[in-house]
Amino acid sequence: MSEDQSAVATEASRPGLSAGPTSEFSLFFHVKPGEGESIRAALRDLQETPGYRPGDYGMAIASIHEARFVLFDDDTRLAFVTSFDGSWDAYMDDFLTSGPTLALFDAIFSHTEGYDGLPDLAALQAFVLGAQQTAAAYARNYGGTVKEIRKAQRVNDAFQQVLDDPDAADALQHPALKPLLDEAAD
Amino acid sequence: MESNSLELDDIQSGALHERPTPYVGTYLLLRIDDRAAGRELVRRLHGLVDSGKTSQDPAHGAWITAAFTYQGLEALGVPQDSLDSFAPEFRQGMAARAAELGDVGQSSPPNWEKPLGTPDVHVALGVLSSDQARLDAAAERARRAHRELTGVELIWRQDCYQLPTGRTSFGFKDGIGQPSVEGSGLPPSNPKEKPLKAGAIVLGYPDETGELPPMPSPDVLGRNGTYVVFRKLHTKVAAYRRYLRDKAASREEEALLGAKMVGRWQSGAPLALAPDADDPKLGADPQRNNDFLYGDDLRGLKCPAGAHSRRANPRDALDGDGSVDVRLHRMIRRGTSYGPMLPDGELEDDGVDRGIVFVFAGAHLKRQFEFVKTQWLNDGIFVGAPLEKDPLVGTNDGSGRFTIPEVPIRRRLQDLPPFVVTRGGEYCFAPGLRALRWLAELDT
Ligand code: HEM
């Protein structure tokens, strides 16, 4: 993609609001007339894809916190709303070339107006960014990125495992471990 | 605004007034096969039920409370538009709510004691007294009300009585944590908690939101009524004792773990006021045994956030959440104990049925009973522990977990089995006295 094109795209994208390292990204599309049912079916397929199934927690894009697809106005409109760690703008080219996401989204976007399909990535990028609306307000309730949260969960799991050990109380008495001991009581 | 003072004389006294201690009682379920006979029954019950303040005079005898299921109101010929005006959960009935309530597996309606949960249950009568002779006399009056009426059938009976220890089957004093209600004339047991608006418990008055709760129509039927939940809950006392024995190194530790699960010691003394050892004097003192909050113990070092009592009534512990108004989820409980005590020290199940008949009274089935049961007892999201349920009464399946905050290191009980099995129950409506008369005089 040429220098020129991505500059234009960046400008058009009016990047989402951010809260710390995370920013919101909200896209609004028009469903092609008469394709409400097919787009619902495509979304059901997405929901059954590994990573998107209930309980999976492993979406193709590792840096989004959550993603929702909402059909509204009698299935004539589609919203795609997500929170993303880093800058969508900066990574836009990468998404469009990084395999799995593209194919998944292609099946959904093909039911929306103005979508010319693959493989014209420049057109795809313009299409996506043209659908973006910046939030009027955005807030988050925790500060971590997806990677930090996952790391924190692993550390907590390990910590809980340590606490389950009968010798933990003794072991944690070492002054170097004081910050951990402070978290050990509940 | 018109006067909101409670019409105590029109309200069945069971909802607003404490049961006697000690007590003996019996629950009767009736089926109405003939509409006219059903109405005659209601006419007679109108003369038997107690309203107003329960007399503290032991000579008063016994009090009788009458309530109806949806099918019962239908059997009496309550018009459809009126039936439709009742709360949806009441219309469905408790058995239909089993999946939501966690009544699954052993506790699921197909395994319930018959006729609980079937469309046969129409009328529920509760008779409570302070002694057996008076109970017998009152039960006899209740029996006369239905006996020679062909077309009304007694289909279930459950006796209950307070165990000699004054405790329930797991060994704990109960019936302590109770909200006080504006206008009921009873002093609050927790001076730190403002009395609930009358409409939280009795229909026809503003509730905690300042609004009138949805009330069945016509007004004469709904006003001064209250929803009643009763559930026969079998307690697996031997399994409970064995579990504690397994996890504890001493009798003292067993008592402590038991107290951590409940939030109170067996005597009733709350962990919030007696964190380290039981204090039977405190437990027995109604002036003090409910006079506490959790705000100084948000980490749960005294009383775990997951303890039964703290789950069922978190008091001020969730005030910082910004999304929970604990007062919307308060309830009146009128539970009683059934079955003999498992002998002290016995760790093997003797096959005897024992437990509590849990009784709820309130204006909102969903917001009060169902909310507390599903969000706070059967789930742990609200205390930041989605994997944990109520250690005593939650729907644990053998993989349950319970965290006990403790310095220096929290303790975690694993592999919690279920200690309580639902034997059945019903959602009922206990009408006011004018409403009973209205029901008796229906001519549909
Ligand atoms: C067999 C089942 C149950 C047993 C053995 C049991 C036992 C107890 C005990 C020992 C207490 C502490 C004493 C007291 O404050 O009265 C208590 C409190 C309480 N329980 Fe239960 N309970 C059971 C089921 C339930 C259910 C199903 C609910 C509600 C859906 C419930 C709601 C409450 C409430 C609201 C309190 C008072 C909490 C407070 O105000 O501090 N209980 N229960």
XYZ file of C-alpha atoms and ligand atoms in Angstrom, chain B residues 168 170 172-178 231 233 235 262 264 290 292 294 308-309 312-313 315 330-331 333 356 358 369 372-373 377 392-393 420, ligand 1:
77
model
C -31.442 -25.802 63.316
C -26.578 -27.879 61.206
C -26.911 -22.894 64.243
C -29.370 -20.550 65.826
C -31.390 -18.939 63.060
C -34.063 -16.366 62.442
C -31.768 -13.589 63.642
C -30.980 -11.354 60.669
C -34.310 -9.795 59.841
C -39.232 -24.512 50.319
C -34.867 -28.012 52.300
C -29.974 -30.797 55.170
C -22.341 -19.146 58.049
C -22.121 -16.500 62.704
C -27.664 -8.152 64.845
C -23.296 -4.666 63.045
C -19.280 -5.065 57.360
C -23.935 -17.492 53.940
C -25.256 -14.617 56.041
C -27.714 -13.216 51.871
C -27.451 -9.731 53.347
C -25.348 -4.937 54.585
C -34.021 -7.668 51.760
C -36.644 -10.171 52.793
C -37.777 -15.025 56.657
C -35.695 -26.423 57.372
C -37.586 -21.980 54.402
C -36.119 -14.103 46.835
C -30.688 -13.365 46.458
C -30.884 -17.041 45.592
C -26.121 -17.628 46.982
C -23.665 -23.996 53.046
C -26.697 -23.661 50.795
C -28.775 -28.862 51.121
C -31.140 -25.170 54.405
C -30.924 -23.962 53.971
C -30.504 -22.808 54.848
C -29.928 -22.811 56.076
C -29.527 -24.001 56.935
C -29.745 -21.423 56.455
C -29.163 -21.022 57.632
C -28.972 -19.704 58.006
C -28.311 -19.291 59.209
C -27.724 -20.218 60.261
C -28.313 -17.932 59.215
C -27.692 -17.024 60.284
C -28.635 -16.705 61.378
C -29.664 -15.663 61.043
O -29.331 -14.516 60.753
O -30.841 -16.028 61.057
C -28.996 -17.500 58.030
C -29.234 -16.189 57.674
C -29.889 -15.798 56.523
N -30.301 -16.607 55.495
Fe -30.199 -18.610 55.465
N -30.207 -20.620 55.450
C -30.687 -21.428 54.446
C -31.225 -21.033 53.246
C -31.427 -19.724 52.877
C -32.007 -19.301 51.634
C -32.455 -20.240 50.510
C -32.062 -17.937 51.674
C -32.569 -16.942 50.644
C -32.898 -17.158 49.421
C -31.519 -17.519 52.948
C -31.438 -16.219 53.362
C -30.918 -15.813 54.560
C -30.905 -14.437 54.994
C -31.493 -13.235 54.255
C -30.258 -14.418 56.234
C -30.022 -13.214 57.134
C -28.745 -12.535 56.816
C -28.565 -11.293 57.664
O -29.483 -10.477 57.730
O -27.485 -11.151 58.231
N -31.141 -18.618 53.638
N -29.372 -18.608 57.283
